[in-house]
Amino acid sequence: MASKRSALWKWLVCGLLLLASAINYMDRQTLANTAPRITAQFALKQEQYGNLELGFGWAFAAGSILFGLLADKIPLRWMYPAVLLLWSAAGVATGLIRTYPGLLACRVALGFFEAGHWPCAVKTTQYLLAPSDRSMGNSVLQSGTSIGAVITPLILSALLTPELGSWRFAFQAVGLLGLLWIVLWFTLIGKEDLKAAAVPSSPFPREEKGEAEGADAEPDSASTSARAPFWKLIFTRRMLIVILVIALINTSWQLIRAWLPKILVEGRGYTEKEMLYFNSVFYVATDLGCIGAGFLTLFFHRFNFSVVSARKLTFFLCSLLSALTLAAAFLPKSVLFLALILLVGAGALGVFPVYHAFTQDISPHHQGKVTGIGGIAGWILSPAQKYYGRLVDKTGSFDLGFAVAGCLPFLAFVVLGLFWKENPVTRQPSRNRSTPAESTP
């Protein structure tokens, strides 16, 4: 059983989740990094490019609820590699299509199957790690997205040739990497590992000791919310907060992620090579933002902050960095412009590990469904991609939409700060109390 595994093994599994996140983003970011070429080859308007991201987003939302439901019922040992194989296949197929409808169909398939990654991954970290460690575990998981996005431009810079259609082989090469991960997964995960995490009727190993709800359980629901029917959880205050927060932070991040290559090449005049190399540096910054968010949360918690207060403060600092788009969007091509973009990236992605930690306080028995509902909420505003493109078509500028996108995480912080309450017992500083999570071996 996973509960009998060593701490080292658990963190190795988190490392494997990092690799899955990396592959997830490599398949996703290949389109963004080749967007100027694809736009030219298919003679697309900016709004049509936005439709590709819209299709991806809504498919991701649909996949989120389906795979969220399945993650609470099907053993993760089998479900996780299955969805990874399917989204990798969609990536390979993208390199074979010849029409815009075909490109859109592949993008929809990629979004649908990529959605399965997050319910599986977040449920795994929830099962393996104590509440006080989950922000750090989620940081490791989330940082894989940045690592994948760092590697992708470097791969593309090596594979792309002056021939316009050379982007096709890049999709195929990136898509095939998923096969290696599947081998590693079955090497590390045995038949009994994660078994309890996929069976609703089987209690979590730590739950009997009071840890499953974590240090931040609702004072009036710590003993009941974990086993409550999921439909009752949907309308709780915490679930509604989670829905609002993820809608804001994911819309912000997806807009920045999808349009940054175009902002650099078409909006500021950088060359394709310059854009690709900068994108690698940009995602190093986002990776530092993810890991930094985890370390900051641990630091604040161990120095006189409760778990919830530490998370909120970290979220606030990251949201301020993201809001630097207000300055960056109106700067010309310059070193200062690029420097601010790096800070924006660190903040925009740094809020995600903290968000995932909040979702893990809702219910261990419904974590897959909680993540799935969050996935729907996170992509429900995907039409923003279409309207961003339409705005660019009309104004010829990427700047206004970019400025607004970076401010959305701060609005999410306002929601968290005002409405997420913690158990009065857990408001004591960590050095003055011992939570079940901290006392459990």
Short mmCIF file of C-alpha atoms in Angstrom, two decimals:
data_model
loop_
_atom_site.label_atom_id
_atom_site.label_comp_id
_atom_site.label_asym_id
_atom_site.label_seq_id
_atom_site.Cartn_x
_atom_site.Cartn_y
_atom_site.Cartn_z
CA MET A 1 0.00 0.00 0.00
CA ALA A 2 1.08 3.60 -0.58
CA SER A 3 0.81 4.28 3.16
CA LYS A 4 3.68 1.80 3.75
CA ARG A 5 5.93 3.36 1.15
CA SER A 6 8.83 5.59 2.13
CA ALA A 7 8.77 9.36 1.98
CA LEU A 8 11.39 9.20 -0.77
CA TRP A 9 9.09 7.05 -2.92
CA LYS A 10 6.25 9.53 -2.47
CA TRP A 11 8.39 12.41 -3.65
CA LEU A 12 9.63 10.31 -6.57
CA VAL A 13 5.98 9.88 -7.56
CA CYS A 14 5.60 13.66 -7.36
CA GLY A 15 8.60 13.89 -9.68
CA LEU A 16 6.82 11.59 -12.11
CA LEU A 17 3.77 13.86 -11.92
CA LEU A 18 6.10 16.72 -12.79
CA LEU A 19 7.15 14.85 -15.93
CA ALA A 20 3.50 14.24 -16.87
CA SER A 21 2.80 17.97 -16.50
CA ALA A 22 5.83 18.68 -18.68
CA ILE A 23 4.60 16.39 -21.46
CA ASN A 24 1.11 17.86 -21.09
CA TYR A 25 2.43 21.35 -21.73
CA MET A 26 4.84 20.31 -24.45
CA ASP A 27 1.90 18.98 -26.46
CA ARG A 28 -0.11 22.10 -25.65
CA GLN A 29 2.62 24.69 -26.26
CA THR A 30 3.74 23.34 -29.61
CA LEU A 31 0.80 25.15 -31.20
CA ALA A 32 1.46 28.44 -29.42
CA ASN A 33 5.14 28.43 -30.39
CA THR A 34 4.38 27.64 -34.03
CA ALA A 35 1.33 29.93 -34.17
CA PRO A 36 2.90 32.50 -36.55
CA ARG A 37 3.74 29.70 -39.02
CA ILE A 38 0.37 27.96 -38.71
CA THR A 39 -1.48 31.28 -39.02
CA ALA A 40 0.44 31.98 -42.21
CA GLN A 41 0.05 28.49 -43.71
CA PHE A 42 -3.70 28.32 -43.13
CA ALA A 43 -4.23 32.07 -43.80
CA LEU A 44 -5.98 32.50 -40.46
CA LYS A 45 -7.37 35.64 -38.90
CA GLN A 46 -6.47 36.30 -35.28
CA GLU A 47 -10.02 35.40 -34.29
CA GLN A 48 -9.67 32.03 -36.02
CA TYR A 49 -6.53 31.36 -34.02
CA GLY A 50 -8.53 32.32 -30.94
CA ASN A 51 -11.13 29.73 -31.98
CA LEU A 52 -8.46 27.02 -31.80
CA GLU A 53 -7.82 27.95 -28.17
CA LEU A 54 -11.57 28.25 -27.54
CA GLY A 55 -12.14 24.73 -28.88
CA PHE A 56 -9.29 23.43 -26.75
CA GLY A 57 -10.69 25.17 -23.68
CA TRP A 58 -14.25 23.92 -23.93
CA ALA A 59 -13.06 20.41 -24.71
CA PHE A 60 -10.82 20.64 -21.65
CA ALA A 61 -13.84 21.66 -19.57
CA ALA A 62 -15.85 18.67 -20.80
CA GLY A 63 -12.94 16.33 -20.18
CA SER A 64 -12.42 17.75 -16.72
CA ILE A 65 -15.80 16.67 -15.40
CA LEU A 66 -15.70 13.27 -17.12
CA PHE A 67 -12.21 12.38 -15.94
CA GLY A 68 -12.90 13.98 -12.57
CA LEU A 69 -15.75 11.52 -12.07
CA LEU A 70 -13.69 8.61 -13.34
CA ALA A 71 -10.69 9.45 -11.13
CA ASP A 72 -12.81 8.72 -8.06
CA LYS A 73 -13.88 5.33 -9.44
CA ILE A 74 -11.15 3.89 -11.67
CA PRO A 75 -7.72 2.91 -10.28
CA LEU A 76 -5.30 5.71 -11.09
CA ARG A 77 -2.63 3.17 -12.00
CA TRP A 78 -4.57 2.45 -15.22
CA MET A 79 -6.51 5.63 -15.84
CA TYR A 80 -3.56 8.02 -15.72
CA PRO A 81 -1.43 6.37 -18.45
CA ALA A 82 -4.53 5.85 -20.59
CA VAL A 83 -5.38 9.55 -20.79
CA LEU A 84 -1.73 10.43 -21.37
CA LEU A 85 -1.55 8.01 -24.30
CA LEU A 86 -4.71 9.49 -25.81
CA TRP A 87 -3.63 13.12 -25.60
CA SER A 88 -0.22 12.18 -27.03
CA ALA A 89 -1.99 10.55 -29.97
CA ALA A 90 -3.96 13.75 -30.56
CA GLY A 91 -0.69 15.68 -30.65
CA VAL A 92 0.83 13.32 -33.22
CA ALA A 93 -2.33 13.55 -35.35
CA THR A 94 -2.05 17.36 -35.43
CA GLY A 95 1.11 17.04 -37.50
CA LEU A 96 -0.78 15.07 -40.16
CA ILE A 97 -3.80 17.30 -40.82
CA ARG A 98 -4.12 19.48 -43.93
CA THR A 99 -7.19 21.63 -43.28
CA TYR A 100 -8.30 24.17 -40.70
CA PRO A 101 -11.31 22.03 -39.58
CA GLY A 102 -8.90 19.13 -39.08
CA LEU A 103 -6.60 21.34 -37.04
CA LEU A 104 -9.55 22.43 -34.91
CA ALA A 105 -10.67 18.79 -34.41
CA CYS A 106 -7.20 17.76 -33.24
CA ARG A 107 -7.07 20.71 -30.88
CA VAL A 108 -10.45 19.71 -29.39
CA ALA A 109 -9.26 16.11 -28.92
CA LEU A 110 -6.05 17.30 -27.28
CA GLY A 111 -7.95 19.50 -24.83
CA PHE A 112 -10.42 16.76 -23.95
CA PHE A 113 -7.82 14.14 -23.08
CA GLU A 114 -5.30 16.52 -21.50
CA ALA A 115 -8.00 17.36 -18.96
CA GLY A 116 -7.56 13.91 -17.43
CA HIS A 117 -4.09 14.83 -16.18
CA TRP A 118 -5.19 17.17 -13.41
CA PRO A 119 -7.82 15.04 -11.62
CA CYS A 120 -5.37 12.14 -11.62
CA ALA A 121 -2.35 14.17 -10.54
CA VAL A 122 -4.03 16.28 -7.84
CA LYS A 123 -5.77 13.23 -6.37
CA THR A 124 -2.39 11.50 -6.22
CA THR A 125 -0.69 14.32 -4.27
CA GLN A 126 -3.70 14.58 -1.97
CA TYR A 127 -3.47 10.87 -1.19
CA LEU A 128 0.29 10.76 -0.71
CA LEU A 129 1.02 13.97 1.18
CA ALA A 130 0.03 15.58 4.48
CA PRO A 131 -1.94 18.87 4.19
CA SER A 132 1.05 20.96 5.27
CA ASP A 133 3.12 19.44 2.44
CA ARG A 134 0.54 19.65 -0.33
CA SER A 135 1.36 23.16 -1.53
CA MET A 136 4.95 21.99 -2.00
CA GLY A 137 3.83 18.77 -3.70
CA ASN A 138 1.51 20.75 -5.94
CA SER A 139 4.38 23.13 -6.72
CA VAL A 140 6.45 20.19 -7.92
CA LEU A 141 3.49 18.97 -9.97
CA GLN A 142 2.70 22.41 -11.39
CA SER A 143 6.33 23.24 -12.13
CA GLY A 144 6.33 20.48 -14.72
CA THR A 145 4.16 22.69 -16.92
CA SER A 146 6.92 25.28 -16.95
CA ILE A 147 9.65 22.72 -17.58
CA GLY A 148 7.72 21.36 -20.55
CA ALA A 149 7.18 24.85 -21.84
CA VAL A 150 10.90 25.63 -21.42
CA ILE A 151 11.94 22.58 -23.40
CA THR A 152 9.41 23.00 -26.20
CA PRO A 153 10.85 26.18 -27.78
CA LEU A 154 14.34 24.67 -27.67
CA ILE A 155 13.13 21.53 -29.44
CA LEU A 156 11.27 23.62 -31.99
CA SER A 157 14.26 25.86 -32.65
CA ALA A 158 16.20 22.72 -33.58
CA LEU A 159 13.43 21.10 -35.65
CA LEU A 160 12.00 24.07 -37.52
CA THR A 161 13.53 24.84 -40.89
CA PRO A 162 12.96 27.70 -43.33
CA GLU A 163 10.25 25.53 -44.91
CA LEU A 164 6.90 26.83 -43.63
CA GLY A 165 5.43 23.36 -43.06
CA SER A 166 8.31 22.04 -40.92
CA TRP A 167 6.12 22.52 -37.84
CA ARG A 168 4.38 19.22 -38.62
CA PHE A 169 7.26 16.95 -37.61
CA ALA A 170 7.62 18.92 -34.38
CA PHE A 171 4.09 17.91 -33.33
CA GLN A 172 4.82 14.27 -34.04
CA ALA A 173 8.14 14.23 -32.19
CA VAL A 174 6.69 15.88 -29.09
CA GLY A 175 3.63 13.63 -29.08
CA LEU A 176 5.70 10.45 -29.01
CA LEU A 177 7.39 11.40 -25.72
CA GLY A 178 4.31 10.20 -23.83
CA LEU A 179 5.27 6.57 -24.46
CA LEU A 180 8.41 6.95 -22.34
CA TRP A 181 6.41 8.31 -19.41
CA ILE A 182 4.03 5.35 -19.50
CA VAL A 183 6.97 2.96 -19.11
CA LEU A 184 8.27 4.93 -16.13
CA TRP A 185 4.81 5.01 -14.54
CA PHE A 186 4.35 1.24 -14.54
CA THR A 187 7.93 0.82 -13.33
CA LEU A 188 7.30 2.99 -10.26
CA ILE A 189 3.63 2.32 -9.49
CA GLY A 190 2.71 -1.19 -8.31
CA LYS A 191 -0.68 -2.89 -8.20
CA GLU A 192 -1.44 -1.80 -4.63
CA ASP A 193 -0.11 1.75 -4.88
CA LEU A 194 -2.78 4.49 -4.97
CA LYS A 195 -5.48 1.83 -4.68
CA ALA A 196 -7.31 3.56 -1.81
CA ALA A 197 -7.15 6.86 -3.66
CA ALA A 198 -9.38 5.48 -6.41
CA VAL A 199 -11.97 3.68 -4.29
CA PRO A 200 -14.50 5.99 -2.60
CA SER A 201 -15.50 3.40 0.00
CA SER A 202 -11.93 2.83 1.12
CA PRO A 203 -10.74 5.31 3.77
CA PHE A 204 -7.52 7.23 3.35
CA PRO A 205 -4.77 5.75 5.54
CA ARG A 206 -4.41 8.97 7.52
CA GLU A 207 -8.10 9.80 7.74
CA GLU A 208 -8.70 7.79 10.93
CA LYS A 209 -6.20 10.06 12.63
CA GLY A 210 -8.06 13.19 11.58
CA GLU A 211 -5.76 14.29 8.83
CA ALA A 212 -7.86 13.79 5.74
CA GLU A 213 -9.64 17.08 6.15
CA GLY A 214 -6.36 18.79 6.91
CA ALA A 215 -5.54 21.66 9.15
CA ASP A 216 -8.06 23.86 7.46
CA ALA A 217 -11.30 21.95 7.64
CA GLU A 218 -14.52 23.84 8.22
CA PRO A 219 -15.24 23.99 11.96
CA ASP A 220 -18.77 22.74 11.41
CA SER A 221 -17.98 20.16 8.76
CA ALA A 222 -14.71 18.44 9.57
CA SER A 223 -16.45 15.17 10.39
CA THR A 224 -19.07 15.21 7.64
CA SER A 225 -17.93 17.00 4.50
CA ALA A 226 -15.49 14.32 3.41
CA ARG A 227 -18.26 11.71 3.09
CA ALA A 228 -21.12 14.02 2.09
CA PRO A 229 -22.73 13.40 -1.33
CA PHE A 230 -20.89 15.39 -3.93
CA TRP A 231 -23.95 17.31 -5.06
CA LYS A 232 -24.13 18.83 -1.58
CA LEU A 233 -20.50 19.92 -1.75
CA ILE A 234 -21.02 21.80 -5.02
CA PHE A 235 -23.10 24.47 -3.27
CA THR A 236 -20.86 24.96 -0.24
CA ARG A 237 -19.10 28.27 0.23
CA ARG A 238 -15.67 26.75 -0.33
CA MET A 239 -16.62 25.07 -3.58
CA LEU A 240 -18.12 28.27 -4.94
CA ILE A 241 -14.93 30.12 -4.01
CA VAL A 242 -12.85 27.49 -5.80
CA ILE A 243 -15.00 27.88 -8.92
CA LEU A 244 -14.58 31.66 -8.98
CA VAL A 245 -10.85 31.54 -8.27
CA ILE A 246 -9.98 29.00 -10.95
CA ALA A 247 -12.16 30.77 -13.54
CA LEU A 248 -10.12 33.92 -12.99
CA ILE A 249 -6.58 32.53 -12.67
CA ASN A 250 -6.86 29.99 -15.48
CA THR A 251 -8.38 32.47 -17.92
CA SER A 252 -5.52 34.83 -17.12
CA TRP A 253 -2.85 32.19 -17.59
CA GLN A 254 -4.29 30.70 -20.78
CA LEU A 255 -4.54 34.11 -22.42
CA ILE A 256 -0.94 34.93 -21.53
CA ARG A 257 0.31 31.48 -22.57
CA ALA A 258 -1.51 31.37 -25.91
CA TRP A 259 -0.85 34.89 -27.10
CA LEU A 260 2.66 35.66 -25.82
CA PRO A 261 4.43 34.30 -28.94
CA LYS A 262 2.24 36.49 -31.14
CA ILE A 263 2.73 39.48 -28.84
CA LEU A 264 6.49 39.09 -29.19
CA VAL A 265 6.64 38.43 -32.95
CA GLU A 266 3.68 40.35 -34.35
CA GLY A 267 3.22 42.91 -31.58
CA ARG A 268 6.84 43.85 -30.77
CA GLY A 269 8.78 42.74 -33.84
CA TYR A 270 11.00 40.03 -32.38
CA THR A 271 12.17 37.30 -34.76
CA GLU A 272 10.91 33.72 -34.47
CA LYS A 273 14.28 32.59 -33.06
CA GLU A 274 14.31 35.40 -30.50
CA MET A 275 10.75 34.52 -29.50
CA LEU A 276 11.55 30.83 -29.05
CA TYR A 277 14.61 31.48 -26.91
CA PHE A 278 12.80 34.06 -24.81
CA ASN A 279 9.89 31.67 -24.30
CA SER A 280 12.31 29.18 -22.78
CA VAL A 281 13.51 31.82 -20.34
CA PHE A 282 9.91 32.88 -19.69
CA TYR A 283 8.94 29.38 -18.62
CA VAL A 284 12.01 29.10 -16.41
CA ALA A 285 10.57 32.16 -14.66
CA THR A 286 7.15 30.53 -14.36
CA ASP A 287 8.79 27.40 -12.95
CA LEU A 288 10.56 29.50 -10.35
CA GLY A 289 7.20 31.07 -9.58
CA CYS A 290 5.65 27.66 -8.95
CA ILE A 291 8.46 26.34 -6.78
CA GLY A 292 8.80 29.70 -5.07
CA ALA A 293 5.10 29.66 -4.18
CA GLY A 294 5.55 26.30 -2.50
CA PHE A 295 8.59 27.41 -0.54
CA LEU A 296 6.96 30.70 0.45
CA THR A 297 3.92 28.88 1.81
CA LEU A 298 6.12 26.57 3.86
CA PHE A 299 8.22 29.52 5.04
CA PHE A 300 5.25 31.61 6.17
CA HIS A 301 3.63 28.59 7.83
CA ARG A 302 6.74 27.78 9.82
CA PHE A 303 7.24 31.38 10.86
CA ASN A 304 4.11 32.29 12.74
CA PHE A 305 1.42 31.95 10.05
CA SER A 306 -1.43 29.45 9.95
CA VAL A 307 -1.70 27.22 6.87
CA VAL A 308 -4.51 29.29 5.35
CA SER A 309 -2.84 32.64 6.10
CA ALA A 310 0.41 31.41 4.58
CA ARG A 311 -1.41 30.34 1.43
CA LYS A 312 -3.31 33.62 1.13
CA LEU A 313 -0.18 35.74 1.55
CA THR A 314 1.65 33.73 -1.10
CA PHE A 315 -1.31 34.02 -3.46
CA PHE A 316 -1.40 37.80 -2.90
CA LEU A 317 2.28 38.26 -3.73
CA CYS A 318 1.96 36.19 -6.90
CA SER A 319 -1.13 38.13 -8.00
CA LEU A 320 0.79 41.40 -7.69
CA LEU A 321 3.49 40.09 -10.00
CA SER A 322 0.89 39.01 -12.54
CA ALA A 323 -0.68 42.47 -12.50
CA LEU A 324 2.57 43.94 -13.84
CA THR A 325 0.97 43.46 -17.26
CA LEU A 326 -0.51 46.90 -16.60
CA ALA A 327 2.97 48.31 -17.13
CA ALA A 328 4.45 45.75 -19.54
CA ALA A 329 1.61 45.91 -22.05
CA PHE A 330 2.34 49.52 -22.91
CA LEU A 331 6.12 49.37 -23.05
CA PRO A 332 7.94 49.24 -26.41
CA LYS A 333 10.36 46.51 -27.41
CA SER A 334 13.03 46.72 -24.70
CA VAL A 335 14.91 44.89 -21.97
CA LEU A 336 12.52 46.34 -19.39
CA PHE A 337 9.54 44.97 -21.32
CA LEU A 338 11.06 41.47 -21.32
CA ALA A 339 12.00 41.69 -17.64
CA LEU A 340 8.45 42.57 -16.64
CA ILE A 341 7.09 39.72 -18.76
CA LEU A 342 9.27 37.30 -16.77
CA LEU A 343 7.84 38.60 -13.48
CA VAL A 344 4.32 38.36 -14.88
CA GLY A 345 4.89 34.72 -15.79
CA ALA A 346 6.23 33.85 -12.33
CA GLY A 347 3.18 35.35 -10.66
CA ALA A 348 0.54 34.12 -13.11
CA LEU A 349 1.57 30.47 -12.71
CA GLY A 350 2.67 30.73 -9.08
CA VAL A 351 -0.93 31.03 -7.86
CA PHE A 352 -1.84 27.54 -9.10
CA PRO A 353 -0.11 25.38 -6.45
CA VAL A 354 -1.85 27.44 -3.77
CA TYR A 355 -5.19 27.05 -5.51
CA HIS A 356 -4.78 23.27 -5.71
CA ALA A 357 -3.98 23.15 -1.98
CA PHE A 358 -7.26 24.91 -1.23
CA THR A 359 -9.20 22.40 -3.35
CA GLN A 360 -7.62 19.56 -1.41
CA ASP A 361 -9.23 20.82 1.81
CA ILE A 362 -12.75 20.23 0.50
CA SER A 363 -13.08 16.44 0.45
CA PRO A 364 -10.59 13.58 0.03
CA HIS A 365 -13.31 11.21 -1.18
CA HIS A 366 -14.39 13.53 -3.98
CA GLN A 367 -11.05 15.08 -4.97
CA GLY A 368 -11.30 13.92 -8.59
CA LYS A 369 -14.76 15.46 -8.94
CA VAL A 370 -13.68 18.65 -7.16
CA THR A 371 -10.78 18.99 -9.61
CA GLY A 372 -13.14 18.18 -12.50
CA ILE A 373 -15.63 20.89 -11.52
CA GLY A 374 -12.70 23.25 -11.14
CA GLY A 375 -11.61 22.29 -14.64
CA ILE A 376 -14.99 23.25 -16.06
CA ALA A 377 -14.89 26.55 -14.21
CA GLY A 378 -11.31 27.18 -15.31
CA TRP A 379 -12.21 26.93 -18.98
CA ILE A 380 -15.75 28.30 -18.97
CA LEU A 381 -14.40 31.71 -19.97
CA SER A 382 -12.57 30.27 -22.99
CA PRO A 383 -14.56 32.56 -25.34
CA ALA A 384 -12.16 35.22 -24.06
CA GLN A 385 -9.64 33.71 -26.51
CA LYS A 386 -11.96 34.36 -29.43
CA TYR A 387 -12.76 37.90 -28.34
CA TYR A 388 -9.11 38.64 -27.67
CA GLY A 389 -8.41 37.71 -31.30
CA ARG A 390 -11.33 39.78 -32.50
CA LEU A 391 -10.03 42.76 -30.50
CA VAL A 392 -6.62 42.39 -32.14
CA ASP A 393 -8.19 42.14 -35.60
CA LYS A 394 -10.09 45.38 -34.98
CA THR A 395 -7.39 47.42 -33.21
CA GLY A 396 -4.19 45.90 -34.57
CA SER A 397 -2.84 45.78 -30.99
CA PHE A 398 -2.39 43.00 -28.42
CA ASP A 399 -1.82 45.40 -25.53
CA LEU A 400 -5.22 46.11 -23.95
CA GLY A 401 -6.27 42.48 -23.67
CA PHE A 402 -2.85 41.56 -22.27
CA ALA A 403 -3.09 44.23 -19.58
CA VAL A 404 -6.51 43.03 -18.44
CA ALA A 405 -5.49 39.35 -18.45
CA GLY A 406 -2.72 39.89 -15.92
CA CYS A 407 -5.04 41.54 -13.41
CA LEU A 408 -7.44 38.61 -13.06
CA PRO A 409 -5.39 36.75 -10.37
CA PHE A 410 -5.65 39.80 -8.11
CA LEU A 411 -9.45 39.64 -8.39
CA ALA A 412 -9.16 35.96 -7.43
CA PHE A 413 -7.15 36.95 -4.35
CA VAL A 414 -9.91 39.35 -3.33
CA VAL A 415 -12.40 36.46 -3.46
CA LEU A 416 -10.11 34.23 -1.38
CA GLY A 417 -9.26 36.95 1.09
CA LEU A 418 -12.84 37.94 1.76
CA PHE A 419 -14.66 34.62 1.76
CA TRP A 420 -12.34 31.68 2.54
CA LYS A 421 -12.56 31.15 6.29
CA GLU A 422 -10.51 28.79 8.43
CA ASN A 423 -11.13 26.78 11.55
CA PRO A 424 -10.48 29.04 14.59
CA VAL A 425 -8.26 26.32 16.02
CA THR A 426 -5.93 26.47 13.03
CA ARG A 427 -5.43 30.22 13.26
CA GLN A 428 -2.76 29.65 15.85
CA PRO A 429 0.80 29.88 14.49
CA SER A 430 2.30 26.53 13.55
CA ARG A 431 4.97 26.69 16.26
CA ASN A 432 2.30 26.95 18.94
CA ARG A 433 0.25 23.96 17.97
CA SER A 434 0.55 20.45 16.58
CA THR A 435 -1.92 19.48 13.91
CA PRO A 436 -2.79 15.88 13.13
CA ALA A 437 -1.00 16.33 9.82
CA GLU A 438 2.20 17.40 11.53
CA SER A 439 2.11 14.64 14.13
CA THR A 440 1.38 11.77 11.75
CA PRO A 441 4.46 9.80 10.71
#
